[in-house]
mmCIF file of C-alpha atoms in Angstrom:
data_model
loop_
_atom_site.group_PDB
_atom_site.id
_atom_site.type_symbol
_atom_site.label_atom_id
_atom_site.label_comp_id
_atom_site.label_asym_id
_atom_site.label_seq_id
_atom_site.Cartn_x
_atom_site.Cartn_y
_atom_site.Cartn_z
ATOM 1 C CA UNK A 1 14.761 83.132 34.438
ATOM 2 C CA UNK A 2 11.803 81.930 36.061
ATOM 3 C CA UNK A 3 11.983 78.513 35.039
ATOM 4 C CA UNK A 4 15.653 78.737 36.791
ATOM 5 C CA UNK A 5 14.602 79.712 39.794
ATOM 6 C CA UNK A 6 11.579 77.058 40.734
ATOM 7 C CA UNK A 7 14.106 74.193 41.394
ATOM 8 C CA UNK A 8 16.409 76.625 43.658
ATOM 9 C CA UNK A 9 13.004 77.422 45.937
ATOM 10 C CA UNK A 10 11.984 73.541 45.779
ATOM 11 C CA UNK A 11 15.555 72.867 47.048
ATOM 12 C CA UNK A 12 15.158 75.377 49.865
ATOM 13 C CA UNK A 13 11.844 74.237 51.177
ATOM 14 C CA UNK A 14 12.917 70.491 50.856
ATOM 15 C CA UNK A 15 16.157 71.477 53.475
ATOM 16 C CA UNK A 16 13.929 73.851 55.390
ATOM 17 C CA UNK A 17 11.416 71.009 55.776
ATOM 18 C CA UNK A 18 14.453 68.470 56.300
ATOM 19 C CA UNK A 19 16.305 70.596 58.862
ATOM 20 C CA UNK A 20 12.795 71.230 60.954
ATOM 21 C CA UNK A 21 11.610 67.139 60.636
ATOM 22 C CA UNK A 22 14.753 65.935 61.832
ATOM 23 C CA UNK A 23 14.700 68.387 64.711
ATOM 24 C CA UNK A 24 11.057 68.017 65.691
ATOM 25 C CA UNK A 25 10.082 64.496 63.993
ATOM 26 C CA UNK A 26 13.031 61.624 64.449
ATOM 27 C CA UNK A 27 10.627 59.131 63.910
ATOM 28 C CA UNK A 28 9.718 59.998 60.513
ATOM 29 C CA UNK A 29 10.492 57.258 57.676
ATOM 30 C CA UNK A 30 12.798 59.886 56.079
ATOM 31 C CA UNK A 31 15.411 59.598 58.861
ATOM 32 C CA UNK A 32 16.164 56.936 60.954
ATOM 33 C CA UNK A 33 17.188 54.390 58.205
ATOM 34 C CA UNK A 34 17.954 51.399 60.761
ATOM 35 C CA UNK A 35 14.718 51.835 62.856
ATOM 36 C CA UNK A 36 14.189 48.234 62.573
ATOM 37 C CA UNK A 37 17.211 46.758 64.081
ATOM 38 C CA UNK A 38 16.968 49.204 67.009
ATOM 39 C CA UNK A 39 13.692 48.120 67.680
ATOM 40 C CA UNK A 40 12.323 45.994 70.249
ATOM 41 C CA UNK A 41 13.246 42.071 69.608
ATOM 42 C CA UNK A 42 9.533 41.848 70.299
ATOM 43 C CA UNK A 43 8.605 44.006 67.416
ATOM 44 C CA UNK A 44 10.916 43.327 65.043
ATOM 45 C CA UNK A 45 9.356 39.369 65.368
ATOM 46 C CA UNK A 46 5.908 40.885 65.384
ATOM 47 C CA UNK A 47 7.052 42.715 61.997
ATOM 48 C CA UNK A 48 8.471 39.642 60.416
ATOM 49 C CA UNK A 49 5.596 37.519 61.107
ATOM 50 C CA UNK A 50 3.385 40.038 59.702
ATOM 51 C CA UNK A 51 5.030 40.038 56.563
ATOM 52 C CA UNK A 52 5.349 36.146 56.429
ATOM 53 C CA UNK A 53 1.538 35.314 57.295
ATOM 54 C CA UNK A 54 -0.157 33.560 54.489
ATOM 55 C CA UNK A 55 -3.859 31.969 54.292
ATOM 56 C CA UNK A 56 -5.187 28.763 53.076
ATOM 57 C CA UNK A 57 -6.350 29.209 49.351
ATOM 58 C CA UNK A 58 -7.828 27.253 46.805
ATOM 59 C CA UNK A 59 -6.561 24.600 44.396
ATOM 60 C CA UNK A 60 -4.732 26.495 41.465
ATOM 61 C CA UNK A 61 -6.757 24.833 38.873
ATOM 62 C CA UNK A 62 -9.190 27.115 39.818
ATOM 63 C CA UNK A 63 -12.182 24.396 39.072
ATOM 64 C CA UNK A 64 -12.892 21.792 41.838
ATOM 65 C CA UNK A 65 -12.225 24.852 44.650
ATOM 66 C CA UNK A 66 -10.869 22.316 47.213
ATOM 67 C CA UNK A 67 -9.265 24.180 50.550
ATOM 68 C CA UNK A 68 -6.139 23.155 50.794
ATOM 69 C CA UNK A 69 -2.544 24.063 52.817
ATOM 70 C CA UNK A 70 -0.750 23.574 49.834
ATOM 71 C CA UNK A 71 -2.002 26.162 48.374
ATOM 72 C CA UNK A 72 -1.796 29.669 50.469
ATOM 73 C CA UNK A 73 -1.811 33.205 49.550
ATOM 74 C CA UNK A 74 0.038 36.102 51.488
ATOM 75 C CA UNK A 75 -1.796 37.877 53.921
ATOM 76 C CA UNK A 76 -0.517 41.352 52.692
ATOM 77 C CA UNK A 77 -0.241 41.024 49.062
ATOM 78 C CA UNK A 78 1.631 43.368 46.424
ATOM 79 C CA UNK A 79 -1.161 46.385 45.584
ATOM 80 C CA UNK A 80 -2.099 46.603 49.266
ATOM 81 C CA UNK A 81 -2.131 49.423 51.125
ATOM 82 C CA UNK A 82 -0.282 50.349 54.615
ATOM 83 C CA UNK A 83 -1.943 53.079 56.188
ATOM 84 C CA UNK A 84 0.664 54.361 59.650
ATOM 85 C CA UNK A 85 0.750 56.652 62.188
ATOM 86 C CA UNK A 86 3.964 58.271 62.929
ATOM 87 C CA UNK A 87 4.935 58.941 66.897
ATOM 88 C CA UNK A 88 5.883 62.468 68.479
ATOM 89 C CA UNK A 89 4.083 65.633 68.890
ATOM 90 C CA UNK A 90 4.309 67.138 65.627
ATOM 91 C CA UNK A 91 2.528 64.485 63.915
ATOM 92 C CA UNK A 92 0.181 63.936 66.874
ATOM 93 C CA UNK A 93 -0.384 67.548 66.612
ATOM 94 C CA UNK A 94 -0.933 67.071 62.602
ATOM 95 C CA UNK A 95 -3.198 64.350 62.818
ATOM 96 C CA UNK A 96 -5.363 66.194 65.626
ATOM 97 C CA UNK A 97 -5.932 69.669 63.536
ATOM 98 C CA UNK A 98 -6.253 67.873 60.526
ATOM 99 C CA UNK A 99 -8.629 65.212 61.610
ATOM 100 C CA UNK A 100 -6.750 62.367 60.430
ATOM 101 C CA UNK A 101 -6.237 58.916 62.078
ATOM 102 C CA UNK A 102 -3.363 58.283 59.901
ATOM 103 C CA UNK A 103 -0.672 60.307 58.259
ATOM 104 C CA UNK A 104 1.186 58.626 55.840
ATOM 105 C CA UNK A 105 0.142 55.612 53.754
ATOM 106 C CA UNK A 106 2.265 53.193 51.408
ATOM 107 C CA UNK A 107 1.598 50.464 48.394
ATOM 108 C CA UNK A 108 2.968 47.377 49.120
ATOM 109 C CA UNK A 109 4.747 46.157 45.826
ATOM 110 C CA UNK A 110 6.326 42.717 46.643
ATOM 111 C CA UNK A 111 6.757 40.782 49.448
ATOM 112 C CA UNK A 112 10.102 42.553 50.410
ATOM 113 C CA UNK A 113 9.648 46.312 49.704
ATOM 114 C CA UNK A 114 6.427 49.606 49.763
ATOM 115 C CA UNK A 115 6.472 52.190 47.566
ATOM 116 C CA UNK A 116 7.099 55.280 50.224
ATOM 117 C CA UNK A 117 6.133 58.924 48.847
ATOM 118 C CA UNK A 118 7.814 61.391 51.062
ATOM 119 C CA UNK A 119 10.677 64.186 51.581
ATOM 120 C CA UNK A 120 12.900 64.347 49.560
ATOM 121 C CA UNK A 121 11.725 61.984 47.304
ATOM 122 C CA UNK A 122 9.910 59.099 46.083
ATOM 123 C CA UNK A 123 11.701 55.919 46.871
ATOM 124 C CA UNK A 124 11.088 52.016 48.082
ATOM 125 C CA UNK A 125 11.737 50.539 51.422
ATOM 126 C CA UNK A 126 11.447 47.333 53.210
ATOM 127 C CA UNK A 127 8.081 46.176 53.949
ATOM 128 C CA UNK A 128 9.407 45.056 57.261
ATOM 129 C CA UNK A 129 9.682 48.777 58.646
ATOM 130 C CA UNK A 130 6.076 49.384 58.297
ATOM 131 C CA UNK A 131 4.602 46.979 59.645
ATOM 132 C CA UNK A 132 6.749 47.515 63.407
ATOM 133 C CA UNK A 133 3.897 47.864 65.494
ATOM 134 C CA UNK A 134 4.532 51.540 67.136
ATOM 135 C CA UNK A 135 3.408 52.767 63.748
ATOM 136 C CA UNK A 136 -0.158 50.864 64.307
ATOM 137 C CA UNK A 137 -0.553 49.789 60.417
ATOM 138 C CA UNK A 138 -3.712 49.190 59.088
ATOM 139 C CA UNK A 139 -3.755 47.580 55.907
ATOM 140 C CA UNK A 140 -6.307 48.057 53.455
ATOM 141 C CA UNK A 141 -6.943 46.318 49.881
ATOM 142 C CA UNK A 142 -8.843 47.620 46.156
ATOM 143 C CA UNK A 143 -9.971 44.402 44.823
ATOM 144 C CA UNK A 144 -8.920 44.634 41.108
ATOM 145 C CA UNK A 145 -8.012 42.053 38.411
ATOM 146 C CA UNK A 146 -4.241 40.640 37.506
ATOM 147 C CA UNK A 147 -4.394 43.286 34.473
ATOM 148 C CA UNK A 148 -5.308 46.042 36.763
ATOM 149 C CA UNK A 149 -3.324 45.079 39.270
ATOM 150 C CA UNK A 150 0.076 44.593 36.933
ATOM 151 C CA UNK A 151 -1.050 48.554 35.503
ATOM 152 C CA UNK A 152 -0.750 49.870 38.943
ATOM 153 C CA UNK A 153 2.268 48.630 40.409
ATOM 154 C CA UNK A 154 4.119 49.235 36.997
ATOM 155 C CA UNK A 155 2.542 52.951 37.560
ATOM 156 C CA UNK A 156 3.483 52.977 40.852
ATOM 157 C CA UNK A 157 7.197 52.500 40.210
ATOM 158 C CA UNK A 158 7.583 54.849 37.749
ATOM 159 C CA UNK A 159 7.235 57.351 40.507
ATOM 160 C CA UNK A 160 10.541 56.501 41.994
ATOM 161 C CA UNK A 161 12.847 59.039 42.170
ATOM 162 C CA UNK A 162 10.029 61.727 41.806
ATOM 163 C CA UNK A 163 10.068 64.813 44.515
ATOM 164 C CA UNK A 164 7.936 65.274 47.361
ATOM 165 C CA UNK A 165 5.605 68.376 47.304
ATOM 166 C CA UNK A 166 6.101 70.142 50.866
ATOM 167 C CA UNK A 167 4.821 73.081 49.955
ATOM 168 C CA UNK A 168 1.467 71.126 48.758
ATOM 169 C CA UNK A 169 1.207 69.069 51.906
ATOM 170 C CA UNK A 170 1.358 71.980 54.050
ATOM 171 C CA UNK A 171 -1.488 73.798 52.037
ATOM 172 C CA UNK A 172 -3.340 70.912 52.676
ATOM 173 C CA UNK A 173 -3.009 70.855 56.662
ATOM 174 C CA UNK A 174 -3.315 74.504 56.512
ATOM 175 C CA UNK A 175 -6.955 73.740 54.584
ATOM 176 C CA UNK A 176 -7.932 70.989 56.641
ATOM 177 C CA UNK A 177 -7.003 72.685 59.911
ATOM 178 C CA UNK A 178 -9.400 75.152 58.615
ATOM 179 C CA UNK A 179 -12.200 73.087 57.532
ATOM 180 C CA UNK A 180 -12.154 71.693 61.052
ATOM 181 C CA UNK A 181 -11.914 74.302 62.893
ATOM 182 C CA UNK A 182 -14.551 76.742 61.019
ATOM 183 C CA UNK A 183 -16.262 74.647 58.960
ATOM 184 C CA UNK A 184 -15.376 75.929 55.478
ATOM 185 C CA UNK A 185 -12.020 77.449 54.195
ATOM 186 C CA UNK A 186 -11.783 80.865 52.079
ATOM 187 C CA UNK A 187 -8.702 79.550 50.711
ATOM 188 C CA UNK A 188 -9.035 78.491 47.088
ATOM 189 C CA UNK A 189 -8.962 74.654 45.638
ATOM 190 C CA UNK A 190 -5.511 73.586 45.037
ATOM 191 C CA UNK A 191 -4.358 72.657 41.578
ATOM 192 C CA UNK A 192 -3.894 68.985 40.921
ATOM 193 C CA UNK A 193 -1.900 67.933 37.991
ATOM 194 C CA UNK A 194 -1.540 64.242 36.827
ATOM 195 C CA UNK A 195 1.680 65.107 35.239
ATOM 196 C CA UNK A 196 2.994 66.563 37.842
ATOM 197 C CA UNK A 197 7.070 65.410 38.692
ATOM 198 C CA UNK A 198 5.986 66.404 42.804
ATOM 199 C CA UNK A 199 4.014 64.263 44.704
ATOM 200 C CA UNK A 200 2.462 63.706 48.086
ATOM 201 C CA UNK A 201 1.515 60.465 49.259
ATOM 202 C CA UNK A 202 -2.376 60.402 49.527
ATOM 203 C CA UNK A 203 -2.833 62.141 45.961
ATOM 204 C CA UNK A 204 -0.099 59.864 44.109
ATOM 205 C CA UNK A 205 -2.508 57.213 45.515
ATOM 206 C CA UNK A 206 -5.756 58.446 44.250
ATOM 207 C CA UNK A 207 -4.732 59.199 41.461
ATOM 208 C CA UNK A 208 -3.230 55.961 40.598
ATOM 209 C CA UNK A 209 -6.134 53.987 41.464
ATOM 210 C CA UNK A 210 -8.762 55.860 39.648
ATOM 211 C CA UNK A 211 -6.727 55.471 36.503
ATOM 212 C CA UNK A 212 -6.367 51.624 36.908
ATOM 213 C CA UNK A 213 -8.622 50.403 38.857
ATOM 214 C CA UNK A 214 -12.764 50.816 37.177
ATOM 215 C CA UNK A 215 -14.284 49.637 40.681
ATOM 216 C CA UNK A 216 -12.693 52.449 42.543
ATOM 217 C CA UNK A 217 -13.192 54.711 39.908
ATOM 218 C CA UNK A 218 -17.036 53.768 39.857
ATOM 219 C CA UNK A 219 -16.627 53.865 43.757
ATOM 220 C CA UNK A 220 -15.055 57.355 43.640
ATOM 221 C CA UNK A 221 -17.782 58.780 41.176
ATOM 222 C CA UNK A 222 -20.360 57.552 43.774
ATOM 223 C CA UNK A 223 -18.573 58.650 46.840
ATOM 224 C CA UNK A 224 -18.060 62.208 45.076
ATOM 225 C CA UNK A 225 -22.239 62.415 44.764
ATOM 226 C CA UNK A 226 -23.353 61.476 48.024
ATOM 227 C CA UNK A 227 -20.364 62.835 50.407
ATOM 228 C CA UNK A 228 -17.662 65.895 50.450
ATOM 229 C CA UNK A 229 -14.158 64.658 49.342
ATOM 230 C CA UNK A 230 -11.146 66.697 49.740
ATOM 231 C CA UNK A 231 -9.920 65.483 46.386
ATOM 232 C CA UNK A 232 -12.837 67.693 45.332
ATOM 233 C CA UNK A 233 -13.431 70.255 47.493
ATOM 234 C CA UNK A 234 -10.275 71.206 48.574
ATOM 235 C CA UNK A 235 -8.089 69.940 45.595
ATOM 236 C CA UNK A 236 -6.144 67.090 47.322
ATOM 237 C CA UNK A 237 -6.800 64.220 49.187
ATOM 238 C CA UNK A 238 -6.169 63.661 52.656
ATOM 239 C CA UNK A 239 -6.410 60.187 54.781
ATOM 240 C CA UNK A 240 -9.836 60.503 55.920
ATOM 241 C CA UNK A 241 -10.830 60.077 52.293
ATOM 242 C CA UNK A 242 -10.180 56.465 52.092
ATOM 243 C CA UNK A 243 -12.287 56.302 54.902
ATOM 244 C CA UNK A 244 -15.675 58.026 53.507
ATOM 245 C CA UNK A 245 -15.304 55.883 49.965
ATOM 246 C CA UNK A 246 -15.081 52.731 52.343
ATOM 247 C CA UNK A 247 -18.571 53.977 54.011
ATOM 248 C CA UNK A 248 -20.236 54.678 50.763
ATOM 249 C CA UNK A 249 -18.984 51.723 48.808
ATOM 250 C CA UNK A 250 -17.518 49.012 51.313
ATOM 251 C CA UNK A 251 -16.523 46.672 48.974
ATOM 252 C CA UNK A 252 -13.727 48.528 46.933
ATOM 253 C CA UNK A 253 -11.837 49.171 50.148
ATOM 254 C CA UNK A 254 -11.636 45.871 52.915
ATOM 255 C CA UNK A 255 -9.122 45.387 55.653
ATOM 256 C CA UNK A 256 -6.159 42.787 55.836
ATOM 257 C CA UNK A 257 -6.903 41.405 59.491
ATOM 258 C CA UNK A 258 -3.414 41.678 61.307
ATOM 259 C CA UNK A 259 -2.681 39.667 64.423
ATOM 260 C CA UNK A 260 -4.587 41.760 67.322
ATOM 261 C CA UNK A 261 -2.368 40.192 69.830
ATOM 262 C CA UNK A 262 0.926 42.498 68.111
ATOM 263 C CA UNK A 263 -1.661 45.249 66.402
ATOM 264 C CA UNK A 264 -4.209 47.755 67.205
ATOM 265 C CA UNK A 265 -7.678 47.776 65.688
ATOM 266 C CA UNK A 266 -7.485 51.373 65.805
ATOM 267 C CA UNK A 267 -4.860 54.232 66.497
ATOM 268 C CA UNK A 268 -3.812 54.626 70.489
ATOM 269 C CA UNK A 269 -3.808 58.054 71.437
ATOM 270 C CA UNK A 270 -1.177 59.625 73.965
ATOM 271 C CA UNK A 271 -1.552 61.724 76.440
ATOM 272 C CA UNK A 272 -0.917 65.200 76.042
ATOM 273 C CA UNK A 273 1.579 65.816 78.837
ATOM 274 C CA UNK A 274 3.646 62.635 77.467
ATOM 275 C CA UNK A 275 4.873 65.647 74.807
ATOM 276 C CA UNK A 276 5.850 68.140 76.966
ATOM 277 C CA UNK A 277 9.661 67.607 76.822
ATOM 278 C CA UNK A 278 9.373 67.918 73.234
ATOM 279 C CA UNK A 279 8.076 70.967 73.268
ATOM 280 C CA UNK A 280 10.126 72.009 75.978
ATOM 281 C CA UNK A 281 13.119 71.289 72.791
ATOM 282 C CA UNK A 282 11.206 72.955 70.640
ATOM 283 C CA UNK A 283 10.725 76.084 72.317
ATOM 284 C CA UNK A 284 14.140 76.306 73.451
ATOM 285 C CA UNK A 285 15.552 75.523 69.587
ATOM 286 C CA UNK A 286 13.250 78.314 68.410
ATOM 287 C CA UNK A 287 14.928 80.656 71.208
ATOM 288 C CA UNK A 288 18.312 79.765 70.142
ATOM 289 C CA UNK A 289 17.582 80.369 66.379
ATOM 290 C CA UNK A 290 19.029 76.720 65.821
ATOM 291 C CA UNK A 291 15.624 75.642 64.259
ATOM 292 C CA UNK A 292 14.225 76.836 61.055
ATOM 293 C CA UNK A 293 10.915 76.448 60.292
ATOM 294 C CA UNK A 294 9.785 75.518 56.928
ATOM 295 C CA UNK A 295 6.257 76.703 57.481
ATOM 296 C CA UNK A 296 8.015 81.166 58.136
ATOM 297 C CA UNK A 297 8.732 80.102 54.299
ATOM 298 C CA UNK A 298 7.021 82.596 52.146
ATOM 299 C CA UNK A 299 6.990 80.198 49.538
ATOM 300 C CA UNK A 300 4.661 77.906 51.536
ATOM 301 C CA UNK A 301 1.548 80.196 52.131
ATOM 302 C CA UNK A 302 2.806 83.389 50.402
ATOM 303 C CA UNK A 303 -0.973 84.825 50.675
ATOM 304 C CA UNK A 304 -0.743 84.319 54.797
ATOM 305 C CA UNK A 305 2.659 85.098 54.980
ATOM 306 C CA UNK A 306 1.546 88.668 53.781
ATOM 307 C CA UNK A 307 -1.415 89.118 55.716
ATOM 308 C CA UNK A 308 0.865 87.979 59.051
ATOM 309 C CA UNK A 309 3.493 90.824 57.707
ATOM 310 C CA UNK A 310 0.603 93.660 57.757
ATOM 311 C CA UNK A 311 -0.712 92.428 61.364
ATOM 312 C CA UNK A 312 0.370 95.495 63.815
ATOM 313 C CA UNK A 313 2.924 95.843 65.285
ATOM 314 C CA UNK A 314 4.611 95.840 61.600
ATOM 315 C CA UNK A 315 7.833 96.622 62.653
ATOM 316 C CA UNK A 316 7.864 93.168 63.835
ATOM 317 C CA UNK A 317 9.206 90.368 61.789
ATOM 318 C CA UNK A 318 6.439 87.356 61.137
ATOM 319 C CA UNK A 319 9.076 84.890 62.905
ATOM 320 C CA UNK A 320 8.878 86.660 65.970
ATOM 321 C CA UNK A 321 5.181 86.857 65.888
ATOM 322 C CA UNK A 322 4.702 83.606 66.064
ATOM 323 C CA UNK A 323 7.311 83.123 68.511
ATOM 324 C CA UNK A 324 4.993 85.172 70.659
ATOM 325 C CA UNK A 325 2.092 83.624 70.038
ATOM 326 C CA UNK A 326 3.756 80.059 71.094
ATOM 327 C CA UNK A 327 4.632 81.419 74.152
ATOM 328 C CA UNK A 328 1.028 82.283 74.704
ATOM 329 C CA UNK A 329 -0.439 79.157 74.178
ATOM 330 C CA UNK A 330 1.980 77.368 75.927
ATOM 331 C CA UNK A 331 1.463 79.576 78.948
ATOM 332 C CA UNK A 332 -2.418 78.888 79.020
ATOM 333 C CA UNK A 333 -1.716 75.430 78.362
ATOM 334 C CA UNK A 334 0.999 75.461 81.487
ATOM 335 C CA UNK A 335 -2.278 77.035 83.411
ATOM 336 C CA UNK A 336 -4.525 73.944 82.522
ATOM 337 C CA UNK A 337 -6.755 76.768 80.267
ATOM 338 C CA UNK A 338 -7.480 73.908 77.168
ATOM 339 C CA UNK A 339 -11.165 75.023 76.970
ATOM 340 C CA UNK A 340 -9.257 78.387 76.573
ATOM 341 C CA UNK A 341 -6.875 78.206 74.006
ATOM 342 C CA UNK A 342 -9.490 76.524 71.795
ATOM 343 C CA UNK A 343 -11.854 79.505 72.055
ATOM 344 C CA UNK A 344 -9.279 82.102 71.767
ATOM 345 C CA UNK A 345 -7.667 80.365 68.827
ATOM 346 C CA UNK A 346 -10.998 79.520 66.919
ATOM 347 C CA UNK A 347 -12.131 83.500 67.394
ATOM 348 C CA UNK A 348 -8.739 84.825 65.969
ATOM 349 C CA UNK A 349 -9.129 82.783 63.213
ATOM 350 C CA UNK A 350 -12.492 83.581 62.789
ATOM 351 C CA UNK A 351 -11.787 87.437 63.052
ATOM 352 C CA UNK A 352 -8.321 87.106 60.594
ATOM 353 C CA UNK A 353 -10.776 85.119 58.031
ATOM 354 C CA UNK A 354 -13.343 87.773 57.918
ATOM 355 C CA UNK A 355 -10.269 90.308 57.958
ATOM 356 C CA UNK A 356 -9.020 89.002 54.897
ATOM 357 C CA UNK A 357 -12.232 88.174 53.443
ATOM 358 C CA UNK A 358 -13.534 92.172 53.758
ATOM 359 C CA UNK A 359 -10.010 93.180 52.510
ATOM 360 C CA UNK A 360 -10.347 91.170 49.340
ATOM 361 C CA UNK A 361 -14.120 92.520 48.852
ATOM 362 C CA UNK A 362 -13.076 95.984 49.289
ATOM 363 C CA UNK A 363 -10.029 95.360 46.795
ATOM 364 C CA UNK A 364 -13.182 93.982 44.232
ATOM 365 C CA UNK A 365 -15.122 96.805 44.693
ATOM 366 C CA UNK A 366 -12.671 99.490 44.225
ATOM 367 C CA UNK A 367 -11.581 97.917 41.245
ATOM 368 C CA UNK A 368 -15.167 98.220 39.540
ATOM 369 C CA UNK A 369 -16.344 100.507 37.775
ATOM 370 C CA UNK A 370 -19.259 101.207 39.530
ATOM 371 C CA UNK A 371 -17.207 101.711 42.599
ATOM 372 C CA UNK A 372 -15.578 104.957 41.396
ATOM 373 C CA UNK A 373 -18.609 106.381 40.272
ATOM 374 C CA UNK A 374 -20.449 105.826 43.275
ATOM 375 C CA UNK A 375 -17.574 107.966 44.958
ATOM 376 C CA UNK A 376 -17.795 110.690 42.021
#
């Protein structure tokens, strides 16, 4: 019976998660399919060029290494890496708590088409797309040889048609929000299985490069010694790791120079009041009851999701808790109270945190032995 019911719960997140992302994040890749012909002229020629550029290389015999035009190599090449930033307050939001200049990254397997790993499944799409410049790409490149390189993309596709993993790319955020925010996380490591038929896009990456690729694998064996991963700590990876195995080993990881006059050297960040009709939508869709939210799931955090249900007053559902609490922190924010909202959030997480962390003790010692004769 059990093994019936896991694809009827994956189903349920995937529409929960569908039904919220299409509310709250148009933009996303998932949605949107013909994002590139409504886009700018501007961009869509700042796209194709992009995708076209190629730079002088040497002679193919590989022995007098003459520079010549007649032989050129693409600028983004099949095994590269397209690291994006997706628009709207969700992910701006995302990106923010989780301390993460990018949220979504793709492997570039021809000159057409990227692998893309996200809801509802794994699937390819035109290289094109990425590269419009409102997503500011970054493209980064693992040096490896033709045999390496042939084992990963052949890896790569095999993924196609695999699912997407909400549930384990909210436990991330939810871990990484922490981390940032306190410092640490009580929450345990997540599980990370290579066999797994759910992916999400940063681990699928990872993974696949430290099983072809023996520089980054050195590279992540060094970067694991001298700096905190969340591969390691935390069980799955998140953007910024990329990032701290380029500082500690700069050669496995370089960056594919786009054309600064159409690209950004680094992610532009909005303003926060350029959001406020979108959350002006979203508070009035959570009023209505037209928006539901994959993260009231229990499936999702089922351990939270519990300790929100015993917060007083219990009589109240957990949806309407956090209904209430939205309309608190949108109230200081209407009052200009940032500085506020930080420090009220970061204490009630600190207080829930040592709540559930003395709950879980207690539980530990009453089970022991020694507690009940102590109370004998």
């Amino acid at each position: 019976m059990k093994g019936k019911r896991r694809p009827t719960t994956s189903f349920s997140l995937g529409a929960l998660a569908t039904s919220a992302a299409q509310v709250l994040a148009p933009n996303s890749l998932q949605f949107n399919e013909h994002e590139f012909q409504r886009s700018p002229k501007e961009a869509q020629d700042a796209a194709r060029e992009a995708a076209k550029l190629v730079k002088p290389g040497t002679c193919s015999c590989g022995r007098c290494g003459i520079v010549t035009a007649r032989w050129v190599l693409r600028l983004i090449d099949a095994g590269d890496l397209i690291f994006i930033t997706t628009s709207g307050l969700v992910y701006s939001v995302g990106r923010y708590l989780t301390e993460n200049a990018y949220d979504h990254v793709v492997i570039v397997l021809d000159q057409n088409t990227v692998l893309h790993v996200g809801m509802p499944s794994v699937k390819l799409m035109p290289l094109e797309r990425l590269l419009l410049p409102q997503r500011q790409p970054v493209v980064l490149r693992v040096p490896m040889s033709e045999g390496e390189l042939q084992l990963f993309l052949r890896c790569a596709k095999q993924l196609i048609g695999c699912k997407y993993d909400v549930a384990r790319a909210y436990q991330l955020m939810l871990r990484l929000a922490l981390k940032r925010v306190t410092g640490s996380t009580p929450l345990p490591r997540l599980p990370l299985d290579v066999k797994s038929n759910a992916w999400i896009c940063s681990d699928s990456i990872i993974v696949l490069l430290a099983g072809c690729c023996k520089g980054f694998r050195e590279a992540l064996v060094k970067a694991r010694q001298e700096t905190d991963l969340d591969i390691f700590t935390l069980g799955s990876a998140s953007m910024t790791d990329f990032e701290r195995i380029r500082r500690i080993e700069p050669s496995i990881i370089s960056r594919v120079p786009l054309p600064v006059v159409n690209y950004t050297l680094a992610p532009r960040k909005r303003s926060w009041r350029a959001y406020v009709p979108e959350v002006v939508r979203f508070a009035q869709s959570m009023q209505a009851g037209t928006l539901k939210w994959p993260l009231l799931a229990p499936e999702i955090f089922p351990t939270v999701h519990e300790f929100a249900a015993s917060i007083p007053p219990t009589s109240w559902p957990v949806k309407r808790k956090i209904q209430v609490l939205g309309y608190v922190i949108v109230f200081l924010l209407m009052l200009r109270r940032g500085l506020t909202v930080k420090r009220v959030l970061l204490r009630a997480v600190e207080v829930l945190m040592l709540r559930y962390v003395a709950h879980h003790v207690m539980l530990h010692l009453q089970s022991s032995p020694a507690f009940g004769t102590a109370r004998l």
